[in-house]
N, CA, C and O of each residue as an XYZ file, in Angstrom:
504
protein
N       7.341    -10.343     15.150
C       8.017     -9.590     14.172
C       7.272    -10.034     12.820
O       7.011    -11.217     12.602
N       6.958     -9.025     11.952
C       6.429     -9.377     10.613
C       7.406     -8.810      9.645
O       8.015     -7.758      9.838
N       7.524     -9.588      8.565
C       8.403     -9.093      7.319
C       7.347     -8.889      6.196
O       6.467     -9.707      5.929
N       7.555     -7.616      5.526
C       6.688     -7.477      4.321
C       7.625     -7.338      3.125
O       8.699     -6.740      3.189
N       7.141     -7.938      2.016
C       8.157     -8.168      0.896
C       7.056     -7.688     -0.288
O       6.042     -8.298     -0.630
N       7.541     -6.471     -0.783
C       6.581     -5.981     -1.968
C       7.106     -6.430     -3.365
O       8.300     -6.672     -3.542
N       6.335     -6.516     -4.176
C       6.677     -6.863     -5.742
C       5.684     -6.562     -6.736
O       4.518     -6.337     -6.410
N       6.116     -6.541     -8.051
C       5.260     -6.158     -8.908
C       5.523     -4.910     -9.843
O       5.028     -4.694    -10.950
N       6.502     -4.072     -9.066
C       6.838     -2.755     -9.582
C       7.388     -3.105    -11.151
O       7.545     -4.191    -11.709
N       7.616     -1.704    -11.623
C       7.947     -1.886    -12.968
C       7.916     -0.531    -13.635
O       7.558      0.479    -13.029
N       8.309     -0.535    -14.929
C       7.862      0.745    -15.913
C       6.812      0.211    -16.804
O       6.740     -0.902    -17.326
N       5.953      1.299    -16.880
C       4.809      1.239    -17.933
C       4.491      2.731    -18.324
O       4.705      3.780    -17.718
N       3.888      2.460    -19.580
C       3.435      3.920    -20.280
C       1.987      4.178    -19.809
O       1.074      3.370    -19.637
N       2.019      5.478    -19.650
C       0.702      6.243    -19.264
C      -0.528      5.447    -19.720
O      -0.673      4.882    -20.804
N      -1.255      5.498    -18.849
C      -2.363      4.672    -19.251
C      -2.629      3.235    -19.087
O      -3.748      2.731    -19.175
N      -1.445      2.552    -18.823
C      -1.122      1.074    -18.516
C      -1.617      0.840    -17.051
O      -2.167      1.662    -16.319
N      -1.278     -0.557    -16.766
C      -1.825     -0.891    -15.331
C      -0.485     -1.942    -14.945
O       0.346     -2.478    -15.678
N      -0.663     -1.968    -13.597
C       0.311     -2.690    -12.895
C      -0.292     -3.237    -11.561
O      -1.162     -2.598    -10.969
N       0.161     -4.373    -11.121
C      -0.345     -5.018     -9.838
C       0.697     -5.116     -8.828
O       1.621     -5.873     -9.122
N       0.758     -4.547     -7.751
C       1.568     -4.814     -6.679
C       1.088     -5.634     -5.619
O      -0.036     -5.541     -5.126
N       2.097     -6.552     -5.237
C       1.756     -7.542     -4.150
C       2.620     -7.266     -2.893
O       3.776     -6.853     -2.979
N       2.074     -7.487     -1.877
C       2.968     -7.484     -0.631
C       2.716     -8.667      0.235
O       1.616     -8.737      0.782
N       3.594     -9.603      0.429
C       3.622    -10.612      1.145
C       4.002    -10.614      2.453
O       5.109    -10.158      2.739
N       3.197    -11.096      3.398
C       3.682    -10.734      5.272
C       4.073    -12.063      5.578
O       3.539    -13.032      5.040
N       4.957    -12.150      6.393
C       5.412    -13.266      7.006
C       4.546    -13.287      8.470
O       3.878    -12.345      8.895
N       4.720    -14.532      9.095
C       3.804    -14.533     10.366
C       2.494    -14.807     10.424
O       1.786    -14.797      9.417
N       2.053    -15.078     11.625
C       0.645    -15.794     11.672
C      -0.429    -14.704     12.135
O      -1.539    -15.176     12.381
N      -0.291    -13.405     12.286
C      -1.093    -12.483     12.679
C      -1.505    -11.599     11.611
O      -2.199    -10.636     11.934
N      -1.166    -11.774     10.270
C      -1.521    -10.990      9.050
C      -3.123    -10.494      9.373
O      -3.444     -9.307      9.427
N      -3.889    -11.421      9.538
C      -5.179    -11.044      9.166
C      -5.724    -10.141     10.455
O      -6.898     -9.784     10.539
N      -4.913     -9.886     11.249
C      -5.308     -8.798     12.588
C      -4.882     -7.499     12.166
O      -5.220     -6.485     12.777
N      -4.057     -7.482     11.010
C      -3.406     -5.955     10.866
C      -4.361     -5.217      9.650
O      -4.921     -5.769      8.703
N      -4.346     -4.047      9.950
C      -5.002     -3.215      8.598
C      -3.705     -2.997      7.859
O      -2.627     -2.933      8.451
N      -3.839     -2.880      6.496
C      -2.722     -2.815      5.522
C      -2.751     -1.655      4.820
O      -3.820     -1.315      4.314
N      -1.570     -0.833      4.665
C      -1.661      0.498      3.800
C      -0.699      0.261      2.493
O       0.208     -0.563      2.373
N      -1.080      1.046      1.732
C       0.053      1.391      0.733
C       0.437      2.750      0.733
O      -0.497      3.550      0.783
N       1.601      3.212      0.689
C       2.062      4.298      0.479
C       3.111      4.682     -0.618
O       3.661      3.727     -1.166
N       3.429      5.795     -0.974
C       4.359      6.090     -2.144
C       4.971      7.193     -1.832
O       4.465      8.069     -1.130
N       6.205      7.243     -2.371
C       7.100      8.444     -2.329
C       8.109      8.718     -3.474
O       9.135      8.079     -3.704
N       7.635      9.769     -4.135
C       8.508     10.190     -5.202
C       9.546     11.063     -4.780
O       9.592     11.659     -3.704
N      10.503     11.100     -5.846
C      11.890     11.857     -5.439
C      11.488     13.335     -4.939
O      10.614     14.066     -5.405
N      12.225     13.539     -4.033
C      12.154     14.875     -3.406
C      10.773     15.325     -2.942
O      10.519     16.529     -2.903
N       9.943     14.487     -2.619
C       8.604     14.542     -2.018
C       8.403     13.752     -0.863
O       9.016     12.730     -0.556
N       7.367     14.390     -0.170
C       6.843     13.689      1.130
C       6.290     12.195      0.812
O       5.762     11.884     -0.256
N       6.496     11.328      1.903
C       5.754     10.125      1.667
C       4.207     10.351      1.743
O       3.673     11.172      2.489
N       3.546      9.505      0.862
C       2.076     10.062      0.918
C       1.092      8.577      0.792
O       1.364      7.492      0.278
N      -0.053      9.028      1.447
C      -0.925      7.770      1.417
C      -1.442      7.521      0.030
O      -1.612      8.416     -0.798
N      -1.713      6.073     -0.196
C      -2.388      5.684     -1.408
C      -3.480      5.012     -1.066
O      -4.484      5.368     -1.683
N      -3.631      4.123     -0.256
C      -4.837      3.153     -0.116
C      -4.609      2.342      1.417
O      -3.514      2.146      1.945
N      -5.657      2.025      1.844
C      -5.627      1.145      3.083
C      -6.727      0.245      3.186
O      -7.843      0.602      2.809
N      -6.527     -0.853      3.645
C      -7.520     -1.799      3.887
C      -7.820     -2.221      5.471
O      -6.769     -2.224      6.113
N      -8.700     -2.489      6.068
C      -8.803     -2.983      7.373
C      -8.856     -4.556      7.354
O      -9.089     -5.249      6.364
N      -8.588     -5.002      8.671
C      -8.690     -6.479      8.564
C      -9.922     -7.276      8.005
O      -9.978     -8.438      7.605
N     -10.873     -6.331      8.092
C     -12.242     -7.051      7.631
C     -12.288     -6.769      6.164
O     -13.090     -7.401      5.476
N     -11.462     -5.834      5.595
C     -11.837     -5.632      4.174
C     -12.252     -4.197      3.601
O     -12.257     -3.846      2.421
N     -12.629     -3.390      4.841
C     -13.058     -1.940      4.532
C     -11.758     -1.389      3.928
O     -10.633     -1.743      4.278
N     -12.085     -0.342      2.833
C     -11.056      0.307      2.337
C     -11.341      1.929      2.221
O     -12.427      2.509      2.261
N     -10.028      2.466      2.067
C     -10.205      4.149      1.903
C      -8.842      4.212      0.800
O      -7.893      3.429      0.761
N      -9.059      5.240      0.062
C      -8.237      5.767     -0.975
C      -8.077      7.204     -0.721
O      -8.860      7.935     -0.114
N      -6.749      7.569     -1.368
C      -6.314      8.910     -1.675
C      -7.250      9.416     -2.814
O      -7.480      8.722     -3.805
N      -7.793     10.690     -2.622
C      -8.343     11.355     -3.743
C      -7.732     11.188     -5.045
O      -8.459     11.083     -6.032
N      -6.417     11.150     -5.154
C      -5.632     11.040     -6.652
C      -5.609      9.886     -7.127
O      -5.162      9.751     -8.266
N      -6.104      8.679     -6.359
C      -6.046      7.379     -7.122
C      -7.339      6.893     -7.085
O      -7.587      5.875     -7.731
N      -8.523      7.633     -6.214
C      -9.845      6.904     -6.354
C     -10.283      6.571     -7.736
O      -9.959      7.336     -8.645
N     -10.946      5.569     -7.971
C     -11.416      5.101     -9.141
C     -10.438      4.439    -10.248
O     -10.779      3.946    -11.323
N      -9.333      4.538     -9.791
C      -8.069      3.929    -10.703
C      -7.284      2.824     -9.894
O      -6.787      1.853    -10.463
N      -7.217      2.990     -8.794
C      -6.543      1.781     -8.061
C      -7.514      1.126     -7.105
O      -8.515      1.636     -6.601
N      -7.010     -0.168     -6.937
C      -7.945     -0.906     -5.917
C      -6.932     -1.886     -5.003
O      -6.021     -2.624     -5.377
N      -7.411     -1.623     -3.752
C      -6.529     -2.504     -2.908
C      -7.397     -3.694     -2.354
O      -8.620     -3.648     -2.219
N      -6.689     -4.637     -2.091
C      -7.535     -5.894     -1.761
C      -6.483     -6.879     -0.685
O      -5.282     -6.639     -0.561
N      -7.074     -7.808     -0.088
C      -6.237     -8.700      0.722
C      -6.682    -10.081      0.629
O      -7.838    -10.353      0.308
N      -5.748    -11.024      0.917
C      -6.263    -12.414      0.944
C      -5.542    -12.761      2.082
O      -4.317    -12.827      1.977
N      -6.127    -13.017      3.255
C      -5.886    -13.394      4.541
C      -5.391    -14.781      4.636
O      -4.639    -15.160      5.534
N      -5.878    -15.599      3.592
C      -5.328    -17.072      3.789
C      -3.878    -17.274      3.115
O      -3.133    -18.202      3.429
N      -3.546    -16.232      2.088
C      -2.177    -15.975      1.416
C      -1.430    -15.024      2.173
O      -0.276    -14.848      1.783
N      -1.847    -14.310      3.253
C      -1.001    -13.392      3.900
C      -0.502    -12.326      2.759
O       0.672    -11.956      2.748
N      -1.407    -11.877      1.849
C      -0.901    -10.827      0.884
C      -1.956     -9.609      0.818
O      -3.150     -9.691      1.106
N      -1.387     -8.667      0.455
C      -2.190     -7.373      0.175
C      -1.940     -6.959     -1.341
O      -0.771     -7.084     -1.704
N      -2.745     -6.539     -2.181
C      -2.522     -6.295     -3.421
C      -2.836     -4.682     -3.848
O      -3.725     -4.146     -3.186
N      -2.398     -4.133     -4.552
C      -2.766     -2.848     -5.306
C      -2.732     -3.015     -6.717
O      -1.686     -2.988     -7.366
N      -4.138     -3.227     -7.317
C      -4.089     -2.851     -8.578
C      -4.347     -1.683     -9.075
O      -5.302     -1.006     -8.694
N      -3.406     -1.268    -10.110
C      -3.248      0.136    -10.432
C      -3.653      0.139    -11.976
O      -3.098     -0.630    -12.760
N      -4.638      1.029    -12.379
C      -5.013      1.123    -13.718
C      -5.027      2.622    -14.179
O      -4.988      3.565    -13.389
N      -5.083      2.734    -15.469
C      -5.007      4.321    -15.920
C      -3.887      5.081    -15.335
O      -4.133      6.150    -14.776
N      -2.644      4.623    -15.411
C      -1.605      5.072    -14.775
C      -1.086      6.481    -15.297
O      -1.036      6.722    -16.503
N      -0.714      7.373    -14.357
C      -0.285      8.691    -15.024
C       1.168      8.659    -14.492
O       1.628      7.898    -13.640
N       1.791      9.643    -15.172
C       3.370     10.027    -14.831
C       3.499     10.384    -13.372
O       4.587     10.220    -12.819
N       2.467     10.860    -12.713
C       2.550     11.630    -11.523
C       2.431     10.393    -10.501
O       2.630     10.564     -9.298
N       2.119      9.225    -11.006
C       2.127      8.111     -9.952
C       3.439      7.428     -9.968
O       3.597      6.382     -9.338
N       4.463      8.015    -10.715
C       5.850      7.481    -10.414
C       6.325      7.562     -8.937
O       6.210      8.622     -8.323
N       6.790      6.594     -8.434
C       7.061      6.638     -7.104
C       7.753      5.327     -6.662
O       7.810      4.394     -7.464
N       8.374      5.194     -5.203
C       8.506      3.999     -4.770
C       7.410      3.729     -3.960
O       7.020      4.633     -3.221
N       6.733      2.463     -3.956
C       5.518      2.189     -3.381
C       5.962      1.145     -2.130
O       6.669      0.142     -2.214
N       5.367      1.670     -1.050
C       5.591      0.713      0.165
C       4.213      0.252      0.680
O       3.123      0.822      0.637
N       4.617     -1.074      1.231
C       3.209     -1.537      1.975
C       3.413     -1.585      3.477
O       4.506     -2.048      3.803
N       2.746     -1.275      4.301
C       2.764     -1.123      5.910
C       1.602     -1.979      6.515
O       0.458     -2.080      6.072
N       2.070     -2.497      7.482
C       1.090     -3.165      8.495
C       0.708     -2.365      9.777
O       1.544     -1.966     10.588
N      -0.495     -2.191      9.870
C      -0.933     -1.287     11.306
C      -1.489     -2.217     12.205
O      -2.298     -3.081     11.867
N      -1.076     -2.053     13.310
C      -1.490     -3.063     14.506
C      -3.155     -2.464     14.916
O      -3.815     -2.989     15.813
N      -3.545     -1.547     14.266
C      -4.850     -1.134     14.709
C      -5.936     -1.610     13.358
O      -6.420     -0.884     12.490
N      -6.075     -2.925     13.541
C      -6.841     -3.632     12.532
C      -8.073     -3.000     11.809
O      -8.251     -3.119     10.596
N      -8.918     -2.312     12.655
C     -10.109     -1.688     12.512
C      -9.937     -0.496     11.667
O     -10.822     -0.070     10.924
N      -8.796      0.018     11.799
C      -8.671      1.421     11.312
C      -7.835      1.687     10.008
O      -6.633      1.433     10.094
N      -8.259      2.111      8.944
C      -7.522      2.116      7.890
C      -6.777      3.710      7.676
O      -7.201      4.598      6.936
N      -5.708      3.758      8.445
C      -5.302      5.132      8.815
C      -4.359      5.906      7.418
O      -3.413      5.358      6.851
N      -4.739      6.846      7.190
C      -3.840      7.339      5.966
C      -2.594      8.205      6.249
O      -1.919      8.804      5.412
N      -2.433      8.164      7.460
C      -1.033      8.821      8.081
C      -0.122      8.101      8.229
O      -0.137      7.399      9.240
N       0.972      7.997      7.329
C       1.855      7.019      7.375
C       2.884      7.185      8.714
O       3.631      6.273      9.069
N       2.803      8.483      9.394
C       3.552      8.716     10.750
C       3.012      8.098     11.919
O       3.647      8.021     12.971
N       1.770      7.622     11.751
C       1.051      7.201     12.847
C       1.845      5.936     13.355
O       2.279      5.151     12.512
N       2.022      5.741     14.492
C       2.713      4.543     15.350
C       2.230      3.310     15.119
O       2.881      2.272     15.239
N       0.783      3.420     14.695
C       0.352      2.016     14.704
C       0.791      1.419     13.258
O       0.388      0.275     13.049
N       1.434      1.928     12.396
C       2.062      1.407     11.339
C       3.524      0.862     11.713
O       4.509      1.590     11.594
N       3.603     -0.362     12.138
C       4.717     -0.732     12.764
C       5.816     -1.447     11.888
O       7.009     -1.465     12.190
N       5.281     -2.026     10.784
C       6.067     -2.878      9.827
C       5.880     -2.347      8.530
O       4.758     -2.095      8.091
N       7.182     -2.120      7.741
C       7.232     -1.582      6.446
C       7.981     -2.523      5.652
O       8.820     -3.330      6.053
N       7.553     -2.310      4.417
C       8.315     -3.295      3.335
C       9.510     -2.453      2.896
O       9.812     -1.463      3.562
N      10.209     -2.794      1.804
C      11.343     -2.164      1.526
C      11.123     -1.249      0.313
O      11.935     -0.376      0.006
N       9.932     -1.498     -0.397
C       9.423     -0.760     -1.375
C       9.901     -1.407     -2.678
O      10.831     -2.208     -2.770
N       9.020     -0.879     -3.816
C       9.040     -1.187     -5.385
C       8.902     -0.159     -5.838
O       8.158      0.701     -5.367
N       9.737     -0.012     -7.060
C       9.659      1.100     -7.771
C       8.455      1.234     -8.910
O       8.240      0.230     -9.589
N       7.866      2.115     -9.090
C       6.862      2.042    -10.203
C       7.157      3.198    -11.050
O       7.097      4.302    -10.509
N       7.485      3.125    -12.364
C       7.516      4.360    -13.278
C       6.762      4.458    -14.373
O       6.791      3.475    -15.114
N       6.076      5.384    -14.698
C       5.076      5.737    -15.583
C       5.573      6.648    -16.460
O       5.819      7.764    -16.003
N       5.784      6.433    -17.639
C       6.379      7.406    -18.889
C       5.222      7.810    -19.684
O       4.298      7.024    -19.899
N       5.239      9.039    -20.142
C       4.125      9.704    -20.741
C       4.302      9.544    -22.403
O       3.466     10.034    -23.162
């Protein structure tokens, strides 16, 4: 069993930056791929970024060049550095752990994403 706890959310003005962190319990963190997803009110959950166990990354087009995902396997953490934030980035952000460590899946419905955090709110004002 893996527990994921996100932190770092908050309110920021457009153009600002935030850094989200997700800490995982358990000894198998380094074998998982990790993903960040977000869900805005009345919208479907959507992919933001993912990183494989070895550090390969993929991003949604909407955040490419503005967000950076990284991981520290020694600390069991995955981070999402968000810059040049826009009001449309407002959402609850979730981290998720995928048992398919080699594949940075962008589909949150994939069964490989077996563990989810409770989410952290990010609000960007114009």
